[in-house]
PDB file of C-alpha atoms in Angstrom:
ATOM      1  CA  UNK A  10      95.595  81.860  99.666  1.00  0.00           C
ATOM      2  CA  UNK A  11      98.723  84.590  99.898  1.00  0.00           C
ATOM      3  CA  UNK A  12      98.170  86.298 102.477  1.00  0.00           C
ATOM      4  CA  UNK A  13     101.107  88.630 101.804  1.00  0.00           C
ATOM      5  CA  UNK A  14      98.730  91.613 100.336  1.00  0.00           C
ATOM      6  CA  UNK A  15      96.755  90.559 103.369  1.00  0.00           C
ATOM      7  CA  UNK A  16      99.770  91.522 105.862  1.00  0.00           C
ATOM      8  CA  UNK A  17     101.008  94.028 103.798  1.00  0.00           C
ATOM      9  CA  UNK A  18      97.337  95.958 104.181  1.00  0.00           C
ATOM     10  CA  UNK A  19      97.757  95.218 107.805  1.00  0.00           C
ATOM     11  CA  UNK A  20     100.503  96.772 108.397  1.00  0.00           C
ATOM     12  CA  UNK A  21     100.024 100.157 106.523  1.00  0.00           C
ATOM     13  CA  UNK A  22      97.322 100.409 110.033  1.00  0.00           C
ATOM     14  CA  UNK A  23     100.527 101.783 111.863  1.00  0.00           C
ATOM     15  CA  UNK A  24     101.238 104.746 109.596  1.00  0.00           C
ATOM     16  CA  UNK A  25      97.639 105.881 109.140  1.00  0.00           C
ATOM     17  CA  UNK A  26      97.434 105.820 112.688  1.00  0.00           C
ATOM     18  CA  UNK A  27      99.822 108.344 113.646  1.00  0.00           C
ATOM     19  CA  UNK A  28      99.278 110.940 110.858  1.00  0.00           C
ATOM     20  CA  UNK A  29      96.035 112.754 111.812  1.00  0.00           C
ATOM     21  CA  UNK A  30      97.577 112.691 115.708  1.00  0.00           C
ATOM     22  CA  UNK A  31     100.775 114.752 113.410  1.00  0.00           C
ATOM     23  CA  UNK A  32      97.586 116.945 111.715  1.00  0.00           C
ATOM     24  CA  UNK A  33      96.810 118.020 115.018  1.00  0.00           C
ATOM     25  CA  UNK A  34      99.864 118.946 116.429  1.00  0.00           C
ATOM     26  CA  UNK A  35     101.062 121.026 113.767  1.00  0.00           C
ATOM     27  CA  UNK A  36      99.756 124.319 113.346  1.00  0.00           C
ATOM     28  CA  UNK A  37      99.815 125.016 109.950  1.00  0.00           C
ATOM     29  CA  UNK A  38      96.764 125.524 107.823  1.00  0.00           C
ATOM     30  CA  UNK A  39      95.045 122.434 105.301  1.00  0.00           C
ATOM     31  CA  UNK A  40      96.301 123.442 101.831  1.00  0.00           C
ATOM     32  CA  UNK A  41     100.248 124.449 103.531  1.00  0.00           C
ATOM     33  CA  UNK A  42     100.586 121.175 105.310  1.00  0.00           C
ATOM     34  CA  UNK A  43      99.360 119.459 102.318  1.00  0.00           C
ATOM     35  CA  UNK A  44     101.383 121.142 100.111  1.00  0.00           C
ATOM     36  CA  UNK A  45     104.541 119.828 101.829  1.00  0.00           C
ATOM     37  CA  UNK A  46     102.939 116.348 102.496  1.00  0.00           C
ATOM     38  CA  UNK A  47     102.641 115.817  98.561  1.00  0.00           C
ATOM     39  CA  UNK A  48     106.060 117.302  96.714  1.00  0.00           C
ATOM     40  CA  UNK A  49     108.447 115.497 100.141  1.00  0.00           C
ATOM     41  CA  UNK A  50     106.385 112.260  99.579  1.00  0.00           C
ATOM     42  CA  UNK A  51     107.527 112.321  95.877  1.00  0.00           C
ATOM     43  CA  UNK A  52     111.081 112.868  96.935  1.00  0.00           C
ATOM     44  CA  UNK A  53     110.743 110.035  99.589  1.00  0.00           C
ATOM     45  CA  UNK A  54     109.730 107.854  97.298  1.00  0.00           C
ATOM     46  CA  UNK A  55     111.988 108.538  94.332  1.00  0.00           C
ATOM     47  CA  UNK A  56     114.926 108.559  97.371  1.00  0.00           C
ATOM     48  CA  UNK A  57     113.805 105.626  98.422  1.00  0.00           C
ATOM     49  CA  UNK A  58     113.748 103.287  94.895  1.00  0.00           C
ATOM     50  CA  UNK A  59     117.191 104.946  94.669  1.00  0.00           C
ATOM     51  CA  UNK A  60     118.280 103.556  97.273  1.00  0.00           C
ATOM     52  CA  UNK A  61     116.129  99.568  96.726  1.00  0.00           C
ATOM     53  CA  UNK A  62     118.008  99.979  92.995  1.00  0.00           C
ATOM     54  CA  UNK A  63     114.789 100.165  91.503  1.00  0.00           C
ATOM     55  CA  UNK A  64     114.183 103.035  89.555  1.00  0.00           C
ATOM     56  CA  UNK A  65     113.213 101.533  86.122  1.00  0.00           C
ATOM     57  CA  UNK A  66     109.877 102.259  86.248  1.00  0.00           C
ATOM     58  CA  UNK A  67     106.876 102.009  83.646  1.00  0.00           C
ATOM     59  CA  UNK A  68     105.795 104.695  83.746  1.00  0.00           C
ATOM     60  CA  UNK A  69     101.693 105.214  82.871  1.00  0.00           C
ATOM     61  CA  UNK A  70     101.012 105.463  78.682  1.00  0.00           C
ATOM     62  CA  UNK A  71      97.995 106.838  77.779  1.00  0.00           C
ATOM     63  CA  UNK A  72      94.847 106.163  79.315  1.00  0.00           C
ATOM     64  CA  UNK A  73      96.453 104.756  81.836  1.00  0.00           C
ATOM     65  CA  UNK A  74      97.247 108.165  82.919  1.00  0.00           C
ATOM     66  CA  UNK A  75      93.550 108.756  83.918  1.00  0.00           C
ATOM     67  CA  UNK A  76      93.419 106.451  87.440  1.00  0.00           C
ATOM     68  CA  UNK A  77      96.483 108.639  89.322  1.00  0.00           C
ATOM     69  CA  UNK A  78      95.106 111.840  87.511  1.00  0.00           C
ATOM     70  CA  UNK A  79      91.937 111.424  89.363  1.00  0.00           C
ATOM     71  CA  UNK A  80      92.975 109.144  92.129  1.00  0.00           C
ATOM     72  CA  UNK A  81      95.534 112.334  93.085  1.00  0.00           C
ATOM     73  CA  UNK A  82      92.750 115.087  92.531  1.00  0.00           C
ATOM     74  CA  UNK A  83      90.225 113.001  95.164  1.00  0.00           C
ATOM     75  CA  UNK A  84      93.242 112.783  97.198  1.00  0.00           C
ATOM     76  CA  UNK A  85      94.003 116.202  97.612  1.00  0.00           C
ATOM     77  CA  UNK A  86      90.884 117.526  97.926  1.00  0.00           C
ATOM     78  CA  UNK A  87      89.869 114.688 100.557  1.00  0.00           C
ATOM     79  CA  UNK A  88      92.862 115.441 102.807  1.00  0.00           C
ATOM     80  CA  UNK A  89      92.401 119.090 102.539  1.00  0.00           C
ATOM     81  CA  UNK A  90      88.889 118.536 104.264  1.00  0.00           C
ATOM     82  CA  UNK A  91      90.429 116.055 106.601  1.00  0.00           C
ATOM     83  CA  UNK A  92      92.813 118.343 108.031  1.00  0.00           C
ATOM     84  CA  UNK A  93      90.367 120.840 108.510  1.00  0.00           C
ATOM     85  CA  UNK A  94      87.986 118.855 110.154  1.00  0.00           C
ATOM     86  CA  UNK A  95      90.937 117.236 112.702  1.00  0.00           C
ATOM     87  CA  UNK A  96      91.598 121.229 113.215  1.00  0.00           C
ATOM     88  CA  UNK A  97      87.496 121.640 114.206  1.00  0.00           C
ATOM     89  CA  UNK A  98      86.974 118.280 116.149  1.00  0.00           C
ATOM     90  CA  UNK A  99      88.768 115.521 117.450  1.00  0.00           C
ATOM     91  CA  UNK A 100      91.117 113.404 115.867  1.00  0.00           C
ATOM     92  CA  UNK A 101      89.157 110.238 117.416  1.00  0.00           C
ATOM     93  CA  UNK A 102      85.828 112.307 115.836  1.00  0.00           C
ATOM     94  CA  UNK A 103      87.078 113.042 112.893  1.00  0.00           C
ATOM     95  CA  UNK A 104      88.851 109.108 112.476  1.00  0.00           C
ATOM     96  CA  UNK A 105      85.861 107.301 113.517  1.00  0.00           C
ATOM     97  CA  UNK A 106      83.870 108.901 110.875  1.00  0.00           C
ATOM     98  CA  UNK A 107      86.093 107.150 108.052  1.00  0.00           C
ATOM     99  CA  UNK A 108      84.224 104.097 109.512  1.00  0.00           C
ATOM    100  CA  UNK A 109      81.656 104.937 107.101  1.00  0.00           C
ATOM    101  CA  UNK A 110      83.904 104.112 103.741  1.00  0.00           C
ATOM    102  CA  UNK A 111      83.182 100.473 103.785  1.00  0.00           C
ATOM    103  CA  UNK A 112      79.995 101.000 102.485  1.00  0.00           C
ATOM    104  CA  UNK A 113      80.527 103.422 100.224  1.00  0.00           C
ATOM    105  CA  UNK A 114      82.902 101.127  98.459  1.00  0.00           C
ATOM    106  CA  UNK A 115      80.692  98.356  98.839  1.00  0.00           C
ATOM    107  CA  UNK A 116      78.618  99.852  96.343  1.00  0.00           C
ATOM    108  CA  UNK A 117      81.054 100.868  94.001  1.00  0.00           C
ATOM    109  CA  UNK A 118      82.657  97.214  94.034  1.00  0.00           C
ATOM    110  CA  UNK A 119      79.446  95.766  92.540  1.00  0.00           C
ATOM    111  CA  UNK A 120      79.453  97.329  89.177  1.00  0.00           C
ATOM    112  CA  UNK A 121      83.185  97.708  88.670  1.00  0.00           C
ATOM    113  CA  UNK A 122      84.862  94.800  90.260  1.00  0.00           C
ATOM    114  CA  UNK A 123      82.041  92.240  89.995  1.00  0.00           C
ATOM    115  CA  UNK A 124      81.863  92.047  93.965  1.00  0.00           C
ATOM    116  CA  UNK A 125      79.003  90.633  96.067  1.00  0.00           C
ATOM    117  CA  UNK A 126      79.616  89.635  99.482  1.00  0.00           C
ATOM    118  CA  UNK A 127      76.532  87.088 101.023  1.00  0.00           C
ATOM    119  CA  UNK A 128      73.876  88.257 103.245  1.00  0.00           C
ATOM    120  CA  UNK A 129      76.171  87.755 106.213  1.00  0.00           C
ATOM    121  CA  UNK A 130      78.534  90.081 105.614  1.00  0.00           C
ATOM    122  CA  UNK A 131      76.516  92.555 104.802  1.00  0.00           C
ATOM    123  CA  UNK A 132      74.708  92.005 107.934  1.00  0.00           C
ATOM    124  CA  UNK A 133      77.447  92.510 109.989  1.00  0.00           C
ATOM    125  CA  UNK A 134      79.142  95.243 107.833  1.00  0.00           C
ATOM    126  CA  UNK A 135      75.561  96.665 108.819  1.00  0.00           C
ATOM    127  CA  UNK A 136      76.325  96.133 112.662  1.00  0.00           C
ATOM    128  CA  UNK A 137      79.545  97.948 111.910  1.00  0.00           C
ATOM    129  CA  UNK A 138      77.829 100.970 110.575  1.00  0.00           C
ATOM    130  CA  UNK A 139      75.662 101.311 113.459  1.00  0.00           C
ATOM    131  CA  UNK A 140      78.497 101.389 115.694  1.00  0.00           C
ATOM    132  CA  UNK A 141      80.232 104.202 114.251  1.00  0.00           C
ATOM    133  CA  UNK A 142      77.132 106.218 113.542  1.00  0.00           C
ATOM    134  CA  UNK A 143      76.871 106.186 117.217  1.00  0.00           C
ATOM    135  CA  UNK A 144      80.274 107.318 117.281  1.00  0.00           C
ATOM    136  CA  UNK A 145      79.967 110.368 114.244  1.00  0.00           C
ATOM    137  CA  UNK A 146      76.441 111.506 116.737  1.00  0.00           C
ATOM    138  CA  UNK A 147      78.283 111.653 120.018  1.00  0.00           C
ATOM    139  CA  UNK A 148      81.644 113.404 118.154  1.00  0.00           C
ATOM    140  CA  UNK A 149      79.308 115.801 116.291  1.00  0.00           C
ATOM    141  CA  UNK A 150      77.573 116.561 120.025  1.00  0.00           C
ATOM    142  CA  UNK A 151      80.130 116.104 122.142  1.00  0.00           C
ATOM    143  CA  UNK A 152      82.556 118.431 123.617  1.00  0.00           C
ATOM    144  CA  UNK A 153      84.890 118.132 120.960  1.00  0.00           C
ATOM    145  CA  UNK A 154      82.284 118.057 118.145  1.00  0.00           C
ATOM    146  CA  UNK A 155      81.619 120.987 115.980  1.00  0.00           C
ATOM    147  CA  UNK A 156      78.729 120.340 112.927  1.00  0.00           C
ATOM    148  CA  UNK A 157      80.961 121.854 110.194  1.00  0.00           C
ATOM    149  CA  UNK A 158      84.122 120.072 111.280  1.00  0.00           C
ATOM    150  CA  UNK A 159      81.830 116.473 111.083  1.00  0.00           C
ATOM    151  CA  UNK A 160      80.342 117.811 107.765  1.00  0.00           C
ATOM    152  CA  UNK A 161      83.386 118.161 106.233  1.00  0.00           C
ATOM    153  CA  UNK A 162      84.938 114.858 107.884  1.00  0.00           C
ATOM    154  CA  UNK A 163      81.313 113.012 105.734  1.00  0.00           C
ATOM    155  CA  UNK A 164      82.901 115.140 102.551  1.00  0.00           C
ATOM    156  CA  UNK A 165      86.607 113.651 103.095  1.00  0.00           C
ATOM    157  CA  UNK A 166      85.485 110.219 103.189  1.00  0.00           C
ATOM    158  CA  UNK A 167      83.422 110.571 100.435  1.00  0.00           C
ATOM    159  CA  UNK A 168      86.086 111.639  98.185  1.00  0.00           C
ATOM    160  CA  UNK A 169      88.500 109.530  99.670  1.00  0.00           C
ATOM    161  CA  UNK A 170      86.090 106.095  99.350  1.00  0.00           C
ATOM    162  CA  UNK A 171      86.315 107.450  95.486  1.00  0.00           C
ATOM    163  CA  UNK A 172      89.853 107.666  95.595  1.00  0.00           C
ATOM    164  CA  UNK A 173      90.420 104.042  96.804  1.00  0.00           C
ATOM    165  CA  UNK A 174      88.069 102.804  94.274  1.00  0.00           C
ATOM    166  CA  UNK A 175      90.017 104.529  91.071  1.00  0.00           C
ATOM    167  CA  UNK A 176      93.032 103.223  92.632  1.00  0.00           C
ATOM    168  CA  UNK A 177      92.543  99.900  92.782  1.00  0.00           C
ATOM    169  CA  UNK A 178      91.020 100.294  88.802  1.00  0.00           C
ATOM    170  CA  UNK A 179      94.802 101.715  88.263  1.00  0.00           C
ATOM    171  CA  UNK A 180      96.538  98.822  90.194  1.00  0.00           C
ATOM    172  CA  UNK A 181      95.107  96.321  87.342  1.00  0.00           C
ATOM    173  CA  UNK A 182      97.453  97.829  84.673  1.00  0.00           C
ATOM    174  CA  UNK A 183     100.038  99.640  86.761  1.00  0.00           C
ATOM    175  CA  UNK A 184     102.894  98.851  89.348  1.00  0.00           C
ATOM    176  CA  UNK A 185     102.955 100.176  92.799  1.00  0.00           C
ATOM    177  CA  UNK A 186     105.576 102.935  92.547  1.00  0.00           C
ATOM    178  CA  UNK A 187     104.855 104.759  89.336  1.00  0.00           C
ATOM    179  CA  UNK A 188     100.955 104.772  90.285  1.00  0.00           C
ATOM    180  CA  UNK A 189     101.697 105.867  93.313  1.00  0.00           C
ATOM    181  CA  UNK A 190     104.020 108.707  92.400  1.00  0.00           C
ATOM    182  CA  UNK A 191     101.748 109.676  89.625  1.00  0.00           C
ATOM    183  CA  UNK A 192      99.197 110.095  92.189  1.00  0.00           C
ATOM    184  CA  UNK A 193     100.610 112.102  94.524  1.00  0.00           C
ATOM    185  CA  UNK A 194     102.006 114.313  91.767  1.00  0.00           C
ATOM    186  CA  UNK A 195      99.014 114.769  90.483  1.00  0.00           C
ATOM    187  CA  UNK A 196      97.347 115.926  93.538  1.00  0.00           C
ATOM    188  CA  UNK A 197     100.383 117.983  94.509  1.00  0.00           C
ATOM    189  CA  UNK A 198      99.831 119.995  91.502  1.00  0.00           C
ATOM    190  CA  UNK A 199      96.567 120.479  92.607  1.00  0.00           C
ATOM    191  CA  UNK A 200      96.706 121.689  95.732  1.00  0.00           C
ATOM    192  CA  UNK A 201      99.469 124.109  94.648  1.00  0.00           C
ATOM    193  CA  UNK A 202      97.531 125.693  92.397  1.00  0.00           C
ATOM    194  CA  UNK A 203      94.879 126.034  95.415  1.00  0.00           C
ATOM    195  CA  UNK A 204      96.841 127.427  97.901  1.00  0.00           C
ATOM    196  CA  UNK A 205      98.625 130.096  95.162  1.00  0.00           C
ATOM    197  CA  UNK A 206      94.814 130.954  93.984  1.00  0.00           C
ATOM    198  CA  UNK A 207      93.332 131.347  97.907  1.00  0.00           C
ATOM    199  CA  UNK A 208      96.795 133.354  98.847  1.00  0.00           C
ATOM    200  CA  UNK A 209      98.143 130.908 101.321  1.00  0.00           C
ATOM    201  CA  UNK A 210     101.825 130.948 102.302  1.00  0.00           C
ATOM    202  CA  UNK A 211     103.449 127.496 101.825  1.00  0.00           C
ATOM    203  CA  UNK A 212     106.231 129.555 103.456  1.00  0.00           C
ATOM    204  CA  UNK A 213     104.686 129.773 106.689  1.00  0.00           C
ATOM    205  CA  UNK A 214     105.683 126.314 108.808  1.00  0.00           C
ATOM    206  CA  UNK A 215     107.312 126.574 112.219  1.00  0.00           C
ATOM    207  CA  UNK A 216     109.684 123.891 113.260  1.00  0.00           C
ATOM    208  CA  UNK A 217     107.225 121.637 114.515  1.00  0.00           C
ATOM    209  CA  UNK A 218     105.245 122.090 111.586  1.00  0.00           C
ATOM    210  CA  UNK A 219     107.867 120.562 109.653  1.00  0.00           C
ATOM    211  CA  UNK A 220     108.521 117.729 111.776  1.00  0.00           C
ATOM    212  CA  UNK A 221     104.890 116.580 111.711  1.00  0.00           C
ATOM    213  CA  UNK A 222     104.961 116.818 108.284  1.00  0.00           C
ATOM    214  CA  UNK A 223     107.966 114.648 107.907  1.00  0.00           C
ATOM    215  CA  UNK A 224     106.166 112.398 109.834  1.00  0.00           C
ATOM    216  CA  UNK A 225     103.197 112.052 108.087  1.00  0.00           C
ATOM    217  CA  UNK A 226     105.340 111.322 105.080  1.00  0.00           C
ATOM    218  CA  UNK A 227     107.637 108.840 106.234  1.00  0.00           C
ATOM    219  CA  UNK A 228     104.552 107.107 108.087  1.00  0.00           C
ATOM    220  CA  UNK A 229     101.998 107.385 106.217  1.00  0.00           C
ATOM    221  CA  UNK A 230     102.187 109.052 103.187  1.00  0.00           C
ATOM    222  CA  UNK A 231     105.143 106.638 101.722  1.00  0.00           C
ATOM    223  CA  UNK A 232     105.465 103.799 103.672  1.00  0.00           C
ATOM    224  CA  UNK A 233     101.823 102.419 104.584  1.00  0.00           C
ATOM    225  CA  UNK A 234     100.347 103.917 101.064  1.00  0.00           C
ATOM    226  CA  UNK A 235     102.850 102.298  99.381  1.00  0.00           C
ATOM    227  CA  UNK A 236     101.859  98.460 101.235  1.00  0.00           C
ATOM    228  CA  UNK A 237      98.387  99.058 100.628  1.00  0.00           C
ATOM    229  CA  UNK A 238      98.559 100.702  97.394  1.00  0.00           C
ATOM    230  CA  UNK A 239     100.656  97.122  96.747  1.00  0.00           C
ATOM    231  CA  UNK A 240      97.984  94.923  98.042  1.00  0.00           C
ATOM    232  CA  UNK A 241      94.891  96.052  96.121  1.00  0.00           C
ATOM    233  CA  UNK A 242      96.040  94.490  92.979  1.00  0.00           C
ATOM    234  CA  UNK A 243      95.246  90.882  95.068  1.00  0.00           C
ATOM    235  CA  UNK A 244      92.603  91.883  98.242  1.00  0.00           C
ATOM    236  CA  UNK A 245      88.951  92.202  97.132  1.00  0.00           C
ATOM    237  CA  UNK A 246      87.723  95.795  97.369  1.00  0.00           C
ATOM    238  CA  UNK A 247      85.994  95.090 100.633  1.00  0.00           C
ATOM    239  CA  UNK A 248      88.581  93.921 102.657  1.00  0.00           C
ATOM    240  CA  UNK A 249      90.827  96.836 103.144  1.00  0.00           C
ATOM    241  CA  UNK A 250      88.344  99.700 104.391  1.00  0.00           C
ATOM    242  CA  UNK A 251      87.743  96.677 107.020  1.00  0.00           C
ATOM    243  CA  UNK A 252      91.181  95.812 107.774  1.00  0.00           C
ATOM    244  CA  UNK A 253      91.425  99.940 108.680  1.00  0.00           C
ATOM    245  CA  UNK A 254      88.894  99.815 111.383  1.00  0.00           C
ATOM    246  CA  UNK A 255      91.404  99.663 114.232  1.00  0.00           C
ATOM    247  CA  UNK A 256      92.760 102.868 112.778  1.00  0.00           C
ATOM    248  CA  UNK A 257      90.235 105.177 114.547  1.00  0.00           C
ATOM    249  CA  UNK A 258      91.283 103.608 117.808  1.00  0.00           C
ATOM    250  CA  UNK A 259      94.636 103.562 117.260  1.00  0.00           C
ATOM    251  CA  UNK A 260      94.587 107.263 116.328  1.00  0.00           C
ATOM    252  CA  UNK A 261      92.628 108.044 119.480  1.00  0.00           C
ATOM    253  CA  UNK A 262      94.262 106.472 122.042  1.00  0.00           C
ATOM    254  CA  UNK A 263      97.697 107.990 120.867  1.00  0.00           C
ATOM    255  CA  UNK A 264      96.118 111.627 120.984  1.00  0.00           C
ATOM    256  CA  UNK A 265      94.971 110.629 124.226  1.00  0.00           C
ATOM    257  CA  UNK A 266      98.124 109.858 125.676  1.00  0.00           C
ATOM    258  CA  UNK A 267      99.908 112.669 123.672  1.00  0.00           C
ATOM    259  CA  UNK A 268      97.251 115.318 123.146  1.00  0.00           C
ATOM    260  CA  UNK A 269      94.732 114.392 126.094  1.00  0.00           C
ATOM    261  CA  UNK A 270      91.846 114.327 123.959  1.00  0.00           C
ATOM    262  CA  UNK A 271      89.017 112.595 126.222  1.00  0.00           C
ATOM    263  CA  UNK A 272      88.044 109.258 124.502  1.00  0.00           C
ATOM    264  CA  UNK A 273      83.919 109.393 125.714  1.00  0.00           C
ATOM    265  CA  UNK A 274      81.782 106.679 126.151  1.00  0.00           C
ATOM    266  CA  UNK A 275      80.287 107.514 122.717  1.00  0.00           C
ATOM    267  CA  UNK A 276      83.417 106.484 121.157  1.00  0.00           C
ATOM    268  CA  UNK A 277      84.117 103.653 123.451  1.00  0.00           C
ATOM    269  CA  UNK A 278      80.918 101.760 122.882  1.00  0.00           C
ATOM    270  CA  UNK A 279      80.410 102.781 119.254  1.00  0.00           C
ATOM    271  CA  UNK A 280      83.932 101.522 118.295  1.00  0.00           C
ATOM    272  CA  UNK A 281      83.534  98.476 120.299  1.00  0.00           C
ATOM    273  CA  UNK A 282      80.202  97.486 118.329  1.00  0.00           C
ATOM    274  CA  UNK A 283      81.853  98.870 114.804  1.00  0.00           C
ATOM    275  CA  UNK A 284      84.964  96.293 115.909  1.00  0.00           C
ATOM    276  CA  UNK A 285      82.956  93.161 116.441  1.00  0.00           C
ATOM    277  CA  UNK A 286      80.783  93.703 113.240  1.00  0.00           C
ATOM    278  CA  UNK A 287      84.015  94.065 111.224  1.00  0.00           C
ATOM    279  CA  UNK A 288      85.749  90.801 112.904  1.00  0.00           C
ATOM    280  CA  UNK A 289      82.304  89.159 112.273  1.00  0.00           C
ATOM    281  CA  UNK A 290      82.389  90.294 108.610  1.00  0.00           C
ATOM    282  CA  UNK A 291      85.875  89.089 107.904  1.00  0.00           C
ATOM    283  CA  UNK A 292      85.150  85.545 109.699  1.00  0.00           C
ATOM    284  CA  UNK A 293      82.130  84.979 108.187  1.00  0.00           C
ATOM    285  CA  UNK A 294      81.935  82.454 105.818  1.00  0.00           C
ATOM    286  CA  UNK A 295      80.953  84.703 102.678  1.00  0.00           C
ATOM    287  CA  UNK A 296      83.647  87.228 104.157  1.00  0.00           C
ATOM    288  CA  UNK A 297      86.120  83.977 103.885  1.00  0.00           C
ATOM    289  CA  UNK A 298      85.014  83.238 100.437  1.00  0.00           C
ATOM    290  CA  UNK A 299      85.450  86.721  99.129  1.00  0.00           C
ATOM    291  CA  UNK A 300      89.034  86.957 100.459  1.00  0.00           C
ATOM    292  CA  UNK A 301      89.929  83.490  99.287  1.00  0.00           C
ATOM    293  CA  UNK A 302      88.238  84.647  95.728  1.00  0.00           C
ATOM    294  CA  UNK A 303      90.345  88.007  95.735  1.00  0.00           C
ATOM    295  CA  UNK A 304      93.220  86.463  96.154  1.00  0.00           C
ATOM    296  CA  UNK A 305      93.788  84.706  92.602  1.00  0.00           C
ATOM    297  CA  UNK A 306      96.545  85.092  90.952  1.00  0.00           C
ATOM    298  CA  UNK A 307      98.378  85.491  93.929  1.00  0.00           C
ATOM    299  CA  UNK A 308     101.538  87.983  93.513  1.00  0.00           C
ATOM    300  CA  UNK A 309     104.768  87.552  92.202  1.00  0.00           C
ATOM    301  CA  UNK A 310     107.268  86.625  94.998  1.00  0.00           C
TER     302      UNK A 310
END
């Protein structure tokens, strides 16, 4: 197989790992940080094609237009509930619950991308579960947990598990860049509009407001969206919510170096059990098999 999408999905772990450290950091409220987060990613990404010489896009026709419309919509309103609930727990809390999308688009890869990992994987996609719902109890009970921050960490995953699915539905017709920008436009619009209608300020960022939201954009927002937004075309819908596991880890122990957020032993044995079911998964031979089968036609070089 290519294992380029492979790498490339990989590698977008790095950005995704620093941006809900940023999140917390910055002081600014959900729909303001957001706000800035969509329009400067659009203007990274437009800068950056500028600068690659590749700005001849094709752009979506039709209904084509339907997978960013909605992709940016669940976006939005799944980061807007993400940054909230970073601002009410934990960023290793609020992380670790995003352990829970695998399953969620398990089920949606069945009917729409004719998916069905063997009885292995499952299994130990199952062990994986039960490691982080260990995890989401201790966060939600911990001294870092608050119930409406978890509650609307469950919400942000939901939408966002949603939002993966419809983009990888997009990815069959459209190229990277233009999906991607249509996305994020889309979802900029919307959280304008929410911010205008609930009276928020977009005006209100402090210098270190900014800088975390440059961050998040450079890091996440363009550059690691962008690889995995690129890979889905080729990787089977299962792989990548797998391949993100680290993340929560990642995320943590960076807030605890820079933030001092205690990692407990909720976390540390929860994520430990969550990491070996994943590995399991992936090495398994049905986990092989689906990632061999996911990646024909392999891309263009």
């Amino acid at each position: 197989m290519d294992r380029r999408p492979l790498y490339a999905a990989i590698a977008s772990i790095v950005g995704y790992s620093v941006g809900p450290v940023l999140v917390q950091v910055s002081s600014a409220s959900a729909p303001v940080f957001t706000f800035w987060r969509g329009w400067l990613t659009i203007l990274a990404t437009l800068a950056g094609s500028a600068a690659l010489r590749r700005l001849s896009f094709r752009w979506p026709r039709g209904r084509e237009w339907w997978p960013p419309l909605v992709a940016g919509l669940l976006s939005s309103a799944s980061t807007l509930a993400f940054i909230q609930a970073v601002k009410l727990t934990s960023v290793a809390s609020t992380s670790l619950i995003l352990l829970l999308s695998p399953v969620l688009i398990a089920l949606w890869a069945i009917p729409l991308f004719g998916e069905r990992p063997g009885i292995r994987f499952r299994l130990w996609t199952l062990v994986a579960v039960i490691g982080a719902s260990v995890v989401v109890l201790g966060g939600s009970s911990g001294p870092n947990g608050d119930p409406v921050g978890v509650t609307l960490a469950v919400i942000s995953v939901v939408l966002l598990a949603t939002q993966f699915v419809v983009t990888k539905v997009g990815r069959r017709t459209l190229d990277t860049v233009p999906l991607h920008i249509a996305t994020v436009f889309s979802g900029a619009v919307f959280v304008t509009i929410f911010g205008l209608v609930t009276g928020h300020d977009f005006g209100e960022m402090t210098r270190t407001d900014f800088l975390c939201v440059l961050g998040v954009v450079a890091l996440a927002s363009t550059l690691s969206a962008l690889l995995l937004t690129w890979s889905l075309r080729w990787l089977p819908a299962n792989i990548p919510p797998l391949i993100h596991l680290p993340i929560p880890f990642l995320a943590g122990a960076i807030a605890w170096v820079f933030l001092g957020e205690a990692m407990t032993l909720n976390h540390l044995f929860g994520g430990g059990v969550t990491v070996v079911g994943v590995a399991a998964a992936l090495l398994s031979t049905s986990g092989r098999r689906l990632l061999n089968a996911g990646s024909v036609p392999g891309p263009p070089v």
